Amino acid sequence: MLQKELSWWQKTVVYQIYPRSFRDTTGNGIGDLKGIIEKLDYLKDLGVETVWFSPFFKSPQKDHGYDVSGFQEIDPIYGSMQDFDILLESMHERSMKIVLDLVLNHTSDQHPWFIESAFSRDNPKRDWYIWADGKKPNGKKPPNNWKALPGGPAWKYDENTEQWYYFHFLPFQPDLNYRNPKVKEEMFNTIRFWLDKGVDGFRLDILHSIYEDESLRDDEFSWHLLPSNKNVASLFRKHKYDLNLPETIDFSFELREVIDEYQPERFLVGEVFGSIEEMSKYYGPQNNGLNMCFLFEFMDSKPTVKVYKRVISRIEKALPYPYIPTFVYGNHDSIRYISRLNNNPQKAKLLATMQLTLRGVPFVYYGEEIGMRNVKFDLKTSEDPIGKKYSKFPLGTIVKLLNISVSRDGCRTPMQWNSEPNAGFSSNETVEPWLPVPESYEKINVEKENKNPSSLLNCYRRLLKVRKENKILSEGLFEFMNGDADKDYLSYRKYINDDEIYIYLNFSKKELLLNCPVESPDLYFSTLSNRVALDIEAYNGKIKLTPFEGIIFK
Ligand code: GLC
């Protein structure tokens, strides 16, 4: 099969910014849009092509923006619409694409629609949300046994109108009712509002929970305890009637039609929980659904050759070319990936090499490029509403045993720019940022790593450069070269028609001597910044890889 030239979104690299934590120019300890504008040249120079922003829309900030009270307004904490317009223009001037985070599933309970909806049973906005009578005798029990994603019942009782409303996430985030055509129309108009401004794509927040069973049937029992991004069953519920409904999948096709009204092409990437196979449904039979879904497989898999090989093979099988898989190591909801690797930058370089050379779109979470670590916080002082929710429970031992993080604060700390007070995050050196700057900032920061050729930051920069300069890396097809018995390394080739490039990754702490597929290999990249060539003659025609070294060659 002759390969077609890919569209921009099929070969881009996305960097996620959590605006609260990137750069604060007003000195109030919270990041803002002007701060992001200030740092665009940093991103451009790093080689980032597309930026996805966690929400900066109007919001009471109870879930730091994922509780929207005005979908077409900028929250004053982050700036103004004028700042947004400048941000968009400044990004486009630099040939960078801008992706916004759309929370379609729910609003804040402070959104004017919900305030109206909760006002009375006969309010015209009543059926914009999901209201139901409680169980008899006096209606004081929830309408059914559904559980919210972070645990507990998914219903909240409203004393005023004596009915319950449904929420999939937290009680202050009531779910919108997409069976009401007016809701759909309104949200599609919001999408068009941002597209008309020139936005290039959207990340769709918890899209899998858009629709729920119309007759609100009770959920079934499951042995699954922990919620995960890979399996929707959790907390002893199957989530059969509230997640990944056929209507929700159809909805992704409708969304695609909306963005396809626009040229040049825009894209949608969905946060959808479930197996890879489940996600492929959202991509659609002709990729006429979401352009992409996040594949979270790497976030909680063991970093071993065996596991990665299995995951990559499954992805390649479920989403073959021309479908575009995504590769995600972390985001604002998960433990920073370097901390799952004992904070070892050498291993992080190896994984970055893998992430940026597989077939698909890599998503890099702010700070990953300098090796920012996950931070342990006391739940009692949690900023994150999930941490707050659980702060009253004695969870210590369970959390340790299961190696999970209940609060998401640990991965949301301020970006570490330099060794100055507050790590250069805030223009005000004496302000206390909304989350404390980790102590590691004096060692781990952009300024310091910029100067060090063998830093993680410079490794990312070199990788992004080599990816951009070699079409085969960003657009090529993928094939494993090593067999299942090889436990120490991964090797694969990327190719476009007859042209190919090789990637070898040593996952062991041993030196390895590996077969070389070409007579005189040309080294394009090594995680070792000082390696300039592959001297195969010195090793009987073999390639020598040092511990945890990754290379790209032709
Ligand atoms: C998504 C977001 C998360 C948010 C939740 C509710 O999972 O990534 O941060 O709290 O949805 O909107």
PDB file of C-alpha atoms and ligand atoms in Angstrom, residues 16 18 52 54 63 65-67 101 103 105-106 149 169-170 173 203 205-206 208 271 273 331-333 384-386 408 412, ligand 1:
ATOM      1  CA  GLN A  16      -0.332  19.962  27.548  1.00  0.00           C
ATOM      2  CA  TYR A  18      -2.158  23.289  32.972  1.00  0.00           C
ATOM      3  CA  TRP A  52      -3.583  21.723  24.530  1.00  0.00           C
ATOM      4  CA  SER A  54      -6.620  22.595  30.379  1.00  0.00           C
ATOM      5  CA  ASP A  63     -12.266  21.506  40.084  1.00  0.00           C
ATOM      6  CA  GLY A  65     -11.690  24.823  35.598  1.00  0.00           C
ATOM      7  CA  TYR A  66     -13.320  21.464  34.912  1.00  0.00           C
ATOM      8  CA  ASP A  67     -16.442  23.011  36.457  1.00  0.00           C
ATOM      9  CA  ASP A 101     -10.366  21.535  26.550  1.00  0.00           C
ATOM     10  CA  VAL A 103     -16.105  19.870  29.139  1.00  0.00           C
ATOM     11  CA  ASN A 105     -20.454  16.260  29.948  1.00  0.00           C
ATOM     12  CA  HIS A 106     -21.313  18.634  32.776  1.00  0.00           C
ATOM     13  CA  LEU A 149     -16.362   8.005  39.068  1.00  0.00           C
ATOM     14  CA  PHE A 169     -17.901  13.186  38.612  1.00  0.00           C
ATOM     15  CA  LEU A 170     -18.398  15.388  41.667  1.00  0.00           C
ATOM     16  CA  GLN A 173     -20.635  19.085  38.391  1.00  0.00           C
ATOM     17  CA  ARG A 203      -9.666  17.732  23.847  1.00  0.00           C
ATOM     18  CA  ASP A 205     -13.274  15.780  28.751  1.00  0.00           C
ATOM     19  CA  ILE A 206     -14.762  12.457  30.010  1.00  0.00           C
ATOM     20  CA  HIS A 208     -17.562   8.398  27.604  1.00  0.00           C
ATOM     21  CA  GLU A 271     -10.775  11.349  26.947  1.00  0.00           C
ATOM     22  CA  PHE A 273     -12.099   5.337  29.469  1.00  0.00           C
ATOM     23  CA  ASN A 331      -1.466  14.377  32.440  1.00  0.00           C
ATOM     24  CA  HIS A 332      -2.994  16.559  35.132  1.00  0.00           C
ATOM     25  CA  ASP A 333      -4.791  13.577  36.681  1.00  0.00           C
ATOM     26  CA  ASP A 384      -7.794  18.941  44.502  1.00  0.00           C
ATOM     27  CA  PRO A 385     -11.486  18.230  45.220  1.00  0.00           C
ATOM     28  CA  ILE A 386     -10.858  14.474  45.031  1.00  0.00           C
ATOM     29  CA  ARG A 408      -3.983  15.044  41.912  1.00  0.00           C
ATOM     30  CA  ARG A 412       0.116  19.986  39.151  1.00  0.00           C
TER      31      ARG A 412
HETATM   32  C1  GLC B   1     -11.477  14.670  33.497  1.00  0.00           C
HETATM   33  C2  GLC B   1     -10.390  15.678  33.773  1.00  0.00           C
HETATM   34  C3  GLC B   1     -10.292  15.882  35.255  1.00  0.00           C
HETATM   35  C4  GLC B   1     -11.609  16.437  35.748  1.00  0.00           C
HETATM   36  C5  GLC B   1     -12.755  15.512  35.369  1.00  0.00           C
HETATM   37  C6  GLC B   1     -14.085  16.177  35.554  1.00  0.00           C
HETATM   38  O1  GLC B   1     -11.141  13.402  33.914  1.00  0.00           O
HETATM   39  O2  GLC B   1      -9.194  15.261  33.191  1.00  0.00           O
HETATM   40  O3  GLC B   1      -9.237  16.706  35.619  1.00  0.00           O
HETATM   41  O4  GLC B   1     -11.554  16.591  37.137  1.00  0.00           O
HETATM   42  O5  GLC B   1     -12.693  15.104  34.034  1.00  0.00           O
HETATM   43  O6  GLC B   1     -14.286  17.162  34.585  1.00  0.00           O
END
